Amino acid sequence: MSITLRIAGLLKAKTRATSLKDRQHQSNNPAFFILSMIVLLFNLSLFDTVIEWISLLVLCSVVIRCAIFFAYQKHIPTTRTLNLLALLSIVGLIYSAWPLGLLIAMINLLVLACALKLMQVRTQRDVYQLVVSLLFLIGCGFIFNQSIIYTLFYALLTLAVILSLGFFHAPQLATKEQLKRALILSIQALPIGILLFLLLPQLPPLWQTPKAKSTETGLAESITPGDIARLSQSSDLAFRATFESQAPLARERYWRAIVMEDFDGRTWRVHPERKLQRRNAQRRQQEFQPVLYGPSLDYDIIAEPTQQKWLYALDLAIPLDAKSQADIWQSDDFLLISQQTLHSKYQYSVRSYSQAISYQKSNEFEQQLNLQVPTIGNPLTRQWLKQLRQQYPIDADLIEALLDYFRQQQFIYTLRPSTMFIDPIDTFLFDERAGFCSHYASALAYSLRLAGIPARVVAGYQGGELITKSNQKQYLSVYQYDAHAWVEAWNQQSGWQRIDPTSVVAPDRLSLGLREAMLQEGSFLADSPFSLAKFTNIAVFNHLRLFLADLDYDWSRLVIGFNQQKQQEFFKSILGSLTPQRLALLGLAILLLISLLLSLFFIPHWLNQRKNPIQTCYKSAVKLMQAYVGIRPTWQGSESFRYSVEQQLPTKISNIFNAITEQYTVALYTNRATVDGNKMANHQAVKRMKSLIKELKKQLKDQ
């Protein structure tokens, strides 16, 4: 007995010395490798937001830490070196991030701090600082990436942070056991997280709109014929719309986005005078108030990030709810413009009046703006319009003659138009006679202006895929390949009128969509051979595509779109009316529920701390023996009882019980593991004793 205790004491002293040494030099601790990967992966997730040289510094930091982990390098950089690097980095950050805005600067500062801390980390305090910074950074990632894929990605990073803490404190514990503990902790915290998401006040962001480095996506504020054709090779989602009632027919789905009134003979763009007028109106808070007429249609839109401020809507649209009215500016060219740049998904509610656009007034400034033409270029078109105007002095007759020209001259609708550098309108109308929607819209608007009819090009989207969910609810998905351009012409009697020459050349484009219209040409998504949108005729791929679309739709609408208004509706569904008394009772119930959930976590943990697993295992073995050697007296010690077992039972059984007793004696009297000893040794002892008890049961059964 004394020899056993002495050996156990020596082992304990050696374990403590080794543990202290490991705490001082933990270069091979898996926690540091995991933290390095977290820093690297998070940096990649915000690659467009983090400044290039900071990303390079992150990579260097990860390489240094991995080299130390794999023993290619023995020493971390000195404190003096890191301080100098930190000073230079702060100067560089001030210079680089100042134009990008405060939020982007702070994100870059945190990434920089994590990279430097990763190089320096030595002590437990360093690890905790790095872990807290990473958790905060992961939270910041949701500002820029809110899709379900990124949510799962950030959830895995959070799990990895918890896993790194487990490895830091118990590096010898098996990976399977570490992962199990991290998952249990995460699952236990999930209900509280959901409660806080549902019930905490949905406050507006505390930061100003960031000036991200990412480029614009989708439509741009200028169109050169052929641009939309290239955009139509993308299957990326533009936005989704959910209608309160029946969705309009495909040919009626003209989603207005940008109005272009400036033409230089080749490119249409937003007119500088229009931009100036819009800024002045916003400064004076003189928002356009349209004349509303006819039946209306209510719907919600979830727009994808565009790095722009313009929104999508059917003509003629107004913001519907209070939040949308506060966040959206209405322009006198019938556009809806967000107060904030769309750096992430944006949800808003709209009401459209399909017959109201012709009732809107137009001033002399607007008409003159839409009559401007370049003084030179496209001579054939100029001469042709001069002759047509003499032949058709009435505007309606002239417009019909222009559309008849597109019908009769066998124009081709194609995604592969030729490049037209010199006099592009002449080349398109009289030579090539093949193009995409922007070619036709550009040629028609220019021709109308030459004839003295105010006209402009409207860019947006046309159509969309109507999807019916399992609960019979429908929503519309509009993709980048649905990008479209059409013309609006002014008529003194009927106001602004939509004229779409594409309806004359390729009517299938409006009624069936771009894919069906381009079926014979085979150019649909030719630059995206692996897009699921190309395989809608294959049932498996189409079901997968629709499943992913439904998943993203539900996530965007129910989670990302859970704003203050929907939270209030949620409270009303629970309480009936939002009186102070009921809100107070709800708050009290929430606190009690969270307390209950926390108690479900802490009470079993507290009971396990009070309960000695070593003693439990030993008592289980003693209970087995008592059936064969008699009841153990309360005064009898473990060694005395072991001797009794040796005297009465076969050697195989007594040897197993001796091993159990030895494990119990060493663990209980040397480690004090259940109270304040080495938890790793305690875990191994319990595991060993359970294995011995299992073997003991087998031997007793075979006896």
XYZ file of C-alpha atoms in Angstrom:
703
model
C 0.000 0.000 0.000
C 2.705 2.478 0.973
C 4.710 1.641 -2.151
C 1.655 2.217 -4.301
C 0.986 5.576 -2.686
C 4.616 6.634 -3.053
C 4.666 5.760 -6.755
C 1.380 7.598 -7.257
C 2.816 10.671 -5.494
C 5.878 10.669 -7.748
C 3.678 10.337 -10.827
C 1.541 13.220 -9.640
C 4.564 15.449 -9.047
C 5.928 14.570 -12.488
C 2.545 15.259 -14.084
C 2.348 18.674 -12.419
C 5.854 19.566 -13.554
C 5.082 18.457 -17.096
C 1.808 20.361 -17.049
C 3.581 23.533 -15.915
C 6.176 23.109 -18.644
C 3.460 22.566 -21.234
C 1.669 25.717 -20.112
C 4.869 27.679 -20.621
C 5.718 26.106 -24.006
C 2.523 25.048 -25.783
C 3.800 25.453 -29.318
C 2.549 21.976 -30.232
C -0.886 22.451 -28.669
C -3.597 21.790 -31.321
C -5.445 24.871 -30.065
C -2.973 27.178 -31.803
C -3.289 25.378 -35.118
C -7.100 25.606 -34.888
C -6.962 29.317 -34.027
C -4.624 29.895 -36.975
C -7.077 28.239 -39.365
C -9.956 30.290 -37.931
C -8.100 33.554 -38.529
C -7.221 32.499 -42.081
C -10.714 31.292 -43.013
C -12.406 34.367 -41.584
C -10.057 36.597 -43.548
C -10.978 34.702 -46.726
C -14.693 35.181 -46.007
C -14.171 38.967 -46.003
C -11.591 39.034 -48.763
C -13.283 42.011 -50.479
C -13.436 43.970 -47.220
C -10.009 43.344 -45.671
C -7.194 45.440 -47.140
C -4.723 43.447 -49.246
C -1.634 44.048 -47.136
C -3.524 43.060 -43.973
C -4.569 39.814 -45.676
C -0.907 39.234 -46.494
C 0.017 39.870 -42.857
C -2.658 37.351 -41.773
C -1.138 34.780 -44.113
C 2.357 35.410 -42.720
C 1.029 35.078 -39.159
C -0.649 31.756 -39.964
C 2.484 30.444 -41.678
C 4.633 31.373 -38.663
C 2.273 29.730 -36.191
C 1.937 26.576 -38.332
C 5.725 26.389 -38.689
C 6.034 26.497 -34.902
C 3.274 23.902 -34.479
C 4.946 21.464 -36.891
C 8.391 22.172 -35.313
C 9.881 23.803 -38.414
C 10.416 26.896 -36.292
C 11.164 26.923 -32.554
C 10.733 30.551 -31.499
C 7.916 33.033 -31.945
C 8.787 36.643 -32.904
C 10.124 38.752 -30.055
C 7.967 41.306 -28.298
C 10.121 44.136 -29.662
C 9.612 42.906 -33.234
C 5.853 42.605 -32.772
C 5.593 46.066 -31.199
C 7.449 47.610 -34.118
C 5.277 45.703 -36.596
C 2.146 46.831 -34.746
C 3.235 50.477 -34.866
C 3.945 50.336 -38.600
C 0.666 48.511 -39.203
C -1.368 51.163 -37.371
C 0.204 53.889 -39.497
C -0.517 51.892 -42.643
C -4.080 51.206 -41.521
C -4.799 54.892 -40.930
C -3.519 55.691 -44.404
C -5.285 52.782 -46.169
C -8.615 52.515 -44.359
C -9.460 56.191 -43.835
C -11.267 56.572 -47.212
C -13.242 53.330 -46.643
C -15.257 54.522 -43.649
C -15.201 53.861 -39.912
C -16.804 50.398 -39.980
C -14.398 48.997 -42.574
C -11.478 50.555 -40.700
C -12.549 48.916 -37.430
C -13.003 45.513 -39.098
C -9.512 45.779 -40.580
C -8.142 46.866 -37.199
C -9.613 43.779 -35.528
C -8.271 41.454 -38.223
C -4.866 43.100 -37.871
C -4.976 42.726 -34.076
C -5.878 39.040 -34.355
C -3.025 38.431 -36.786
C -0.493 40.089 -34.466
C -1.909 38.372 -31.383
C -1.679 34.998 -33.140
C 2.062 35.541 -33.608
C 2.515 36.544 -29.967
C 0.186 34.161 -28.113
C 1.967 32.418 -25.226
C -0.109 32.492 -22.070
C -3.664 31.694 -21.115
C -4.470 35.398 -21.109
C -3.262 35.713 -24.722
C -5.466 32.793 -25.745
C -8.532 34.297 -24.097
C -7.923 37.675 -25.734
C -7.586 36.056 -29.153
C -10.711 33.936 -28.635
C -12.853 36.922 -27.589
C -11.584 38.960 -30.558
C -12.368 36.127 -32.968
C -15.891 35.689 -31.612
C -16.499 39.412 -32.056
C -15.078 39.272 -35.596
C -17.314 36.357 -36.522
C -20.278 38.429 -35.379
C -19.078 41.299 -37.580
C -18.968 38.921 -40.530
C -22.781 38.845 -40.547
C -22.787 42.541 -41.460
C -21.461 41.633 -44.899
C -22.512 37.990 -45.416
C -25.983 36.904 -44.359
C -26.768 33.940 -46.596
C -27.492 30.554 -45.074
C -24.211 29.195 -46.448
C -22.191 31.877 -44.673
C -24.276 31.406 -41.532
C -23.340 27.721 -41.440
C -19.743 28.680 -42.175
C -19.604 31.172 -39.283
C -21.342 28.654 -37.023
C -18.578 26.144 -37.798
C -15.963 28.811 -37.048
C -17.645 29.460 -33.686
C -17.617 25.748 -32.957
C -13.927 25.679 -33.868
C -13.265 28.507 -31.373
C -14.906 26.457 -28.613
C -12.924 23.423 -29.736
C -9.674 25.392 -29.531
C -10.424 26.278 -25.896
C -10.983 22.619 -25.136
C -7.655 21.644 -26.683
C -5.865 24.478 -24.903
C -6.966 23.299 -21.478
C -6.813 19.550 -22.206
C -4.443 18.910 -25.132
C -4.145 15.187 -24.321
C -7.888 14.567 -24.602
C -8.946 12.711 -27.759
C -10.282 14.793 -30.655
C -13.561 12.851 -30.652
C -14.144 13.686 -27.008
C -13.225 17.350 -27.553
C -15.623 17.629 -30.475
C -18.379 15.952 -28.481
C -17.989 18.457 -25.640
C -17.951 21.424 -28.026
C -21.112 20.192 -29.766
C -22.899 19.647 -26.459
C -22.033 23.175 -25.323
C -23.240 24.636 -28.632
C -26.503 22.699 -28.603
C -27.160 23.751 -25.016
C -26.630 27.405 -25.938
C -28.797 27.230 -29.084
C -32.245 27.593 -27.415
C -31.095 30.680 -25.511
C -29.676 32.141 -28.727
C -32.983 31.606 -30.542
C -34.889 33.226 -27.669
C -32.615 36.261 -27.699
C -32.961 36.568 -31.487
C -36.747 36.535 -31.268
C -37.191 38.741 -28.235
C -34.382 41.269 -28.039
C -35.259 44.668 -29.567
C -34.464 44.829 -33.290
C -32.384 48.006 -33.218
C -31.035 49.738 -36.327
C -27.281 49.363 -36.960
C -24.986 51.546 -34.885
C -22.599 52.117 -37.792
C -22.732 54.255 -40.883
C -22.984 52.649 -44.298
C -19.570 51.159 -45.127
C -17.784 51.976 -48.355
C -16.904 48.442 -49.309
C -14.205 47.681 -51.817
C -16.401 45.167 -53.610
C -17.511 46.089 -57.101
C -21.069 46.645 -58.232
C -23.063 43.600 -59.210
C -25.874 43.326 -61.713
C -27.005 46.383 -63.648
C -24.858 49.498 -63.846
C -25.756 53.157 -64.334
C -24.609 53.064 -67.954
C -25.399 50.718 -70.821
C -23.484 50.190 -74.010
C -25.402 47.826 -76.341
C -24.059 44.374 -75.529
C -23.616 44.969 -71.763
C -26.916 43.374 -70.811
C -26.174 40.478 -73.157
C -23.051 39.756 -71.105
C -24.991 40.166 -67.868
C -27.520 37.642 -69.144
C -24.836 34.970 -69.025
C -25.045 35.044 -65.224
C -27.425 32.854 -63.211
C -26.880 34.822 -59.980
C -29.999 35.830 -58.098
C -31.026 39.495 -58.417
C -34.033 39.559 -56.072
C -37.130 37.668 -54.944
C -40.699 38.957 -54.734
C -43.574 37.605 -52.652
C -47.046 38.777 -53.667
C -49.987 39.163 -51.314
C -52.290 38.026 -54.120
C -51.887 36.454 -57.554
C -48.607 37.352 -59.290
C -48.906 39.244 -62.602
C -48.433 37.410 -65.888
C -44.884 36.952 -67.157
C -45.241 39.498 -69.974
C -46.378 42.134 -67.452
C -43.411 41.755 -65.084
C -41.300 44.792 -65.964
C -39.087 45.462 -62.946
C -37.923 49.056 -63.106
C -34.420 49.770 -61.747
C -32.563 52.583 -63.602
C -33.649 55.317 -66.020
C -31.011 56.462 -68.531
C -31.511 59.754 -70.366
C -28.012 60.742 -71.503
C -26.850 59.337 -74.878
C -23.514 60.069 -76.549
C -24.132 58.058 -79.709
C -22.956 54.793 -78.211
C -23.643 54.615 -74.465
C -26.749 55.403 -72.413
C -26.253 56.567 -68.847
C -27.991 58.368 -65.990
C -28.005 62.044 -66.935
C -25.809 64.303 -64.741
C -28.617 66.881 -64.603
C -30.967 64.222 -63.263
C -28.462 63.276 -60.551
C -28.055 66.938 -59.569
C -31.812 67.477 -59.468
C -32.221 64.356 -57.309
C -29.543 65.479 -54.829
C -31.109 68.928 -54.535
C -34.551 67.420 -53.950
C -33.191 65.130 -51.250
C -31.402 68.019 -49.610
C -34.652 70.019 -49.546
C -36.626 66.889 -48.576
C -38.947 67.374 -51.548
C -39.870 63.812 -52.354
C -41.832 63.019 -55.498
C -45.521 62.329 -54.836
C -47.009 60.338 -57.739
C -50.637 60.489 -58.824
C -52.097 57.123 -57.854
C -54.773 55.586 -60.039
C -56.319 52.199 -60.743
C -55.935 48.801 -59.086
C -52.920 48.113 -56.892
C -50.690 45.134 -56.156
C -48.883 44.595 -52.832
C -45.668 42.566 -52.557
C -42.417 42.222 -50.648
C -38.985 42.171 -52.247
C -35.718 40.763 -50.915
C -32.934 42.311 -52.992
C -29.452 40.854 -53.227
C -26.397 43.093 -52.535
C -25.561 45.378 -55.471
C -23.308 48.022 -53.870
C -25.847 50.493 -55.281
C -28.880 52.343 -53.889
C -31.533 51.789 -56.542
C -34.258 49.208 -55.925
C -36.590 47.119 -58.066
C -40.325 47.507 -58.478
C -43.163 47.163 -60.979
C -44.549 50.417 -62.368
C -45.706 52.589 -60.679
C -44.504 51.765 -57.182
C -44.615 53.433 -53.790
C -43.153 52.195 -50.464
C -45.847 50.362 -48.510
C -45.117 50.077 -44.788
C -43.703 52.672 -42.404
C -40.190 51.229 -42.410
C -40.007 51.145 -46.213
C -41.330 54.700 -46.409
C -38.623 55.867 -43.990
C -35.799 54.008 -45.737
C -36.717 54.598 -49.414
C -36.629 57.809 -51.447
C -38.995 58.186 -54.414
C -37.570 59.915 -57.463
C -39.538 61.871 -60.088
C -38.430 59.388 -62.768
C -40.460 56.770 -60.830
C -37.484 55.062 -59.228
C -37.235 53.776 -55.661
C -33.872 54.611 -54.100
C -32.619 53.253 -50.785
C -31.168 55.634 -48.220
C -28.352 53.110 -47.653
C -26.157 51.269 -50.123
C -27.132 47.625 -50.556
C -24.103 45.846 -49.074
C -26.250 42.942 -47.888
C -29.712 41.523 -48.540
C -32.387 44.165 -48.211
C -36.114 43.580 -47.689
C -38.805 46.166 -48.392
C -42.552 46.309 -49.069
C -44.063 47.920 -52.173
C -47.447 48.737 -53.663
C -47.661 49.125 -57.457
C -50.310 50.814 -59.600
C -49.972 49.416 -63.120
C -52.144 52.099 -64.747
C -50.780 55.126 -62.891
C -47.636 55.877 -64.898
C -49.550 57.475 -67.770
C -51.168 59.912 -65.304
C -47.893 61.429 -64.144
C -47.024 64.933 -65.260
C -43.854 65.868 -67.128
C -42.246 69.313 -67.007
C -40.357 71.101 -69.751
C -36.995 70.281 -68.188
C -37.718 66.552 -68.349
C -38.925 66.703 -71.948
C -35.909 68.687 -73.113
C -33.635 66.249 -71.287
C -35.126 63.377 -73.285
C -34.820 65.098 -76.661
C -31.050 65.583 -76.593
C -29.088 63.766 -79.316
C -25.415 63.936 -80.315
C -24.725 66.455 -83.056
C -22.726 63.974 -85.134
C -22.720 60.246 -85.825
C -25.151 57.673 -87.277
C -25.912 59.649 -90.475
C -27.996 56.888 -92.081
C -30.384 56.798 -89.123
C -30.673 60.578 -89.164
C -31.584 60.621 -92.841
C -33.988 57.697 -92.437
C -35.853 59.354 -89.539
C -36.084 62.588 -91.452
C -37.882 60.760 -94.249
C -40.086 58.790 -91.852
C -41.104 61.943 -90.010
C -42.279 63.528 -93.244
C -44.210 60.377 -94.076
C -45.713 59.935 -90.568
C -46.320 63.328 -88.912
C -48.446 61.746 -86.154
C -46.362 60.318 -83.283
C -48.388 57.111 -82.904
C -48.073 56.352 -86.618
C -44.316 56.942 -86.539
C -43.846 54.614 -83.561
C -45.852 51.907 -85.287
C -43.761 52.358 -88.440
C -40.549 51.887 -86.465
C -41.903 48.714 -84.863
C -43.031 47.460 -88.295
C -39.478 47.926 -89.516
C -38.265 45.540 -86.782
C -41.001 43.070 -87.755
C -40.457 43.131 -91.495
C -36.664 43.263 -91.787
C -36.096 39.891 -90.103
C -34.181 41.168 -87.114
C -32.578 38.491 -84.910
C -32.637 38.388 -81.114
C -29.274 37.023 -79.962
C -26.995 36.830 -76.920
C -23.979 36.899 -79.228
C -24.205 40.272 -80.978
C -21.324 41.598 -83.007
C -19.290 44.497 -81.652
C -20.319 47.749 -83.318
C -17.725 50.454 -82.771
C -18.419 53.057 -85.487
C -21.942 54.470 -85.836
C -23.438 51.609 -83.804
C -27.092 52.560 -84.473
C -26.514 52.638 -88.248
C -24.640 49.346 -88.139
C -27.356 47.667 -86.082
C -30.367 48.958 -88.050
C -29.063 48.547 -91.582
C -26.185 46.051 -91.541
C -26.145 43.558 -88.658
C -29.864 43.527 -87.765
C -29.039 41.229 -84.845
C -28.720 42.150 -81.206
C -29.996 41.905 -77.667
C -32.664 43.954 -75.873
C -30.338 46.893 -75.234
C -29.578 47.167 -78.981
C -33.265 47.426 -79.823
C -34.059 49.805 -76.965
C -31.100 52.049 -77.785
C -31.953 52.204 -81.483
C -35.643 52.919 -80.848
C -35.071 55.610 -78.187
C -32.494 57.366 -80.381
C -34.837 57.217 -83.390
C -37.725 58.677 -81.403
C -35.557 61.551 -80.192
C -34.491 62.287 -83.763
C -38.169 62.479 -84.627
C -38.821 64.993 -81.827
C -40.466 62.542 -79.420
C -39.043 62.573 -75.852
C -37.753 59.079 -75.095
C -35.489 57.341 -72.609
C -34.099 53.879 -71.909
C -35.194 52.018 -68.786
C -33.000 49.217 -67.490
C -34.246 46.559 -65.143
C -35.466 42.998 -65.286
C -38.306 41.313 -67.108
C -40.068 38.114 -66.110
C -38.794 35.854 -63.367
C -39.377 32.268 -62.301
C -42.586 31.665 -60.359
C -42.047 28.984 -57.708
C -44.820 27.309 -55.727
C -43.905 25.990 -52.298
C -45.344 22.906 -50.641
C -47.851 25.081 -48.732
C -49.083 26.502 -52.073
C -47.447 29.853 -51.354
C -45.792 31.413 -54.401
C -42.803 33.635 -54.832
C -40.918 34.978 -57.806
C -37.166 34.556 -58.319
C -35.551 37.028 -60.707
C -32.025 36.264 -61.885
C -29.350 38.313 -63.605
C -30.120 36.621 -66.915
C -33.583 38.248 -66.683
C -31.934 41.676 -67.159
C -33.772 43.708 -69.760
C -33.999 47.162 -71.328
C -37.000 48.905 -72.845
C -38.090 52.389 -73.930
C -40.405 54.992 -72.461
C -41.784 57.637 -74.825
C -43.721 60.765 -73.899
C -47.163 61.413 -75.364
C -48.992 64.658 -74.696
C -52.317 62.863 -74.302
C -51.339 59.585 -72.595
C -48.142 60.540 -70.715
C -45.199 58.165 -70.490
C -45.766 54.959 -72.443
C -43.713 51.779 -72.294
C -42.537 50.546 -75.698
C -40.597 47.298 -75.843
C -39.208 46.476 -79.292
C -38.188 43.045 -77.992
C -41.890 42.117 -77.930
C -41.897 42.552 -81.705
C -38.672 40.683 -82.478
C -38.777 37.930 -79.832
C -42.217 37.699 -78.154
C -41.182 34.403 -76.509
C -38.638 36.348 -74.458
C -41.473 38.074 -72.591
C -43.991 35.251 -72.296
C -41.680 32.235 -71.787
C -38.410 33.728 -70.565
C -34.890 34.035 -71.900
C -34.099 30.312 -71.709
C -36.926 29.328 -74.058
C -36.257 32.267 -76.370
C -32.603 31.246 -76.762
C -33.290 27.499 -76.987
C -32.607 27.264 -80.703
C -29.488 29.452 -80.585
C -28.093 27.495 -77.611
C -26.426 30.576 -76.114
C -28.300 30.603 -72.803
C -25.702 30.618 -69.966
C -23.016 29.516 -72.423
C -20.389 31.042 -70.119
C -21.749 29.118 -67.086
C -21.717 25.463 -68.181
C -22.191 24.105 -64.628
C -25.085 26.333 -63.589
C -28.098 24.358 -62.339
C -30.336 26.718 -64.330
C -29.132 25.026 -67.529
C -30.427 21.630 -66.411
C -34.071 22.356 -65.638
C -35.065 19.566 -68.020
C -33.253 17.016 -65.792
C -35.547 16.210 -62.869
C -32.841 15.517 -60.274
C -30.949 18.760 -60.902
C -34.148 20.785 -61.139
C -35.425 19.433 -57.797
C -32.055 20.261 -56.220
C -32.154 23.787 -57.655
C -35.703 24.371 -56.413
C -34.863 22.948 -52.981
C -31.907 25.326 -52.627
C -34.061 28.214 -53.836
C -36.749 27.396 -51.240
C -34.143 27.134 -48.506
C -32.613 30.493 -49.384
C -36.050 32.085 -49.693
C -37.180 30.897 -46.252
C -33.893 31.955 -44.687
C -34.018 35.420 -46.271
C -37.654 36.018 -45.408
C -37.932 34.497 -41.937
C -34.474 35.104 -40.470
C -32.768 37.956 -42.308
C -36.083 39.729 -42.826
C -37.049 39.487 -39.147
C -37.181 43.236 -38.500
C -38.826 45.392 -35.862
C -42.199 45.282 -37.583
C -42.241 41.484 -37.792
C -41.091 41.265 -34.197
C -44.051 43.378 -33.130
C -46.371 41.146 -35.151
C -44.814 38.148 -33.410
C -45.468 39.721 -30.000
C -49.058 40.521 -30.987
C -49.628 36.897 -31.992
C -48.544 35.884 -28.460
C -50.025 38.676 -26.338
C -52.947 39.905 -28.416
C -52.253 43.572 -27.673
C -48.968 45.238 -26.694
C -49.932 46.824 -23.390
C -47.214 47.699 -20.828
C -48.548 45.095 -18.399
C -48.463 42.287 -20.945
C -45.005 43.288 -22.157
C -43.781 43.253 -18.551
C -45.228 39.781 -18.025
C -43.617 38.634 -21.267
C -40.260 39.988 -20.126
C -40.602 38.194 -16.795
C -41.543 34.952 -18.557
C -38.517 35.298 -20.821
C -36.196 35.748 -17.838
C -37.687 32.706 -16.124
C -37.380 30.614 -19.252
C -33.752 31.611 -19.783
C -33.061 30.901 -16.094
C -34.634 27.471 -16.496
C -32.521 26.711 -19.556
C -29.378 27.831 -17.757
C -30.293 25.705 -14.735
C -30.729 22.678 -16.980
C -27.137 23.214 -18.006
C -25.558 24.095 -14.659
C -27.440 21.819 -12.237
C -26.310 18.509 -13.803
C -22.810 19.931 -14.034
C -22.983 20.938 -10.349
C -24.293 17.515 -9.363
C -21.512 15.834 -11.299
C -19.005 17.969 -9.432
C -20.463 16.823 -6.096
C -20.708 13.230 -7.197
C -17.444 11.248 -7.201
C -17.341 9.077 -10.356
C -14.425 7.051 -8.923
C -16.430 6.171 -5.844
C -19.472 5.355 -7.977
C -17.488 2.861 -10.033
C -15.929 1.328 -6.921
C -19.297 0.989 -5.175
C -20.661 -0.729 -8.280
C -17.816 -3.282 -8.137
C -18.314 -3.802 -4.377
C -22.012 -4.447 -4.946
C -21.131 -7.189 -7.430
C -18.745 -8.801 -4.937
C -21.198 -8.683 -2.031
C -23.385 -11.242 -3.766
C -20.536 -13.760 -3.405
C -18.574 -12.774 -0.272
C -21.282 -11.236 1.891
C -22.251 -7.705 2.884
C -19.269 -5.428 3.430
C -19.291 -3.941 6.975
C -19.313 -0.147 7.127
C -16.068 -0.178 9.139
C -14.168 -2.347 6.634
C -11.612 -0.555 4.440
C -10.957 -1.132 0.742
C -7.759 -3.125 1.334
C -9.400 -5.380 3.924
C -12.357 -6.041 1.617
C -10.000 -6.831 -1.258
C -8.283 -9.430 0.967
C -11.675 -11.035 1.685
C -12.369 -11.291 -2.064
C -8.975 -12.937 -2.658
C -9.766 -15.546 0.006
C -13.223 -16.481 -1.332
C -13.188 -16.099 -5.120
C -11.056 -17.505 -7.948
C -7.829 -15.780 -8.968
C -9.205 -14.411 -12.260
C -12.021 -12.573 -10.478
C -9.932 -11.428 -7.504
C -7.208 -10.041 -9.794
C -9.774 -7.915 -11.612
C -11.196 -6.616 -8.342
C -7.665 -5.941 -7.077
C -7.046 -3.777 -10.169
C -10.293 -1.870 -9.535
C -9.333 -1.321 -5.901
C -5.876 -0.070 -6.883
C -7.342 2.407 -9.385
C -9.767 3.605 -6.715
C -7.038 4.008 -4.080
C -4.614 5.874 -6.348
C -7.242 8.182 -7.825
C -9.024 8.929 -4.573
C -6.070 9.460 -2.264
C -3.465 10.943 -4.618
C -5.240 12.840 -7.424
C -8.291 14.164 -5.554
C -9.505 14.397 -9.162
C -13.142 14.923 -8.468
C -12.390 17.979 -6.377
C -9.250 19.724 -7.448
C -6.913 17.254 -9.160
C -5.960 16.428 -12.705
C -9.188 15.969 -14.635
C -7.414 14.095 -17.384
C -6.098 11.472 -14.945
C -9.549 11.197 -13.368
C -11.160 10.653 -16.752
C -8.678 7.916 -17.642
C -9.163 6.229 -14.239
C -12.946 6.171 -14.614
C -12.626 4.816 -18.116
C -10.257 2.074 -16.913
C -12.497 1.146 -13.967
C -15.575 0.860 -16.195
C -13.657 -1.462 -18.478
C -12.581 -3.614 -15.512
C -16.142 -3.760 -14.155
C -17.350 -4.924 -17.537
C -14.735 -7.681 -17.514
C -15.647 -8.534 -13.912
C -19.288 -9.018 -14.856
C -18.266 -11.306 -17.679
C -16.108 -13.485 -15.390
C -18.832 -13.701 -12.769
C -21.346 -14.726 -15.389
C -19.047 -17.472 -16.692
C -18.356 -18.823 -13.215
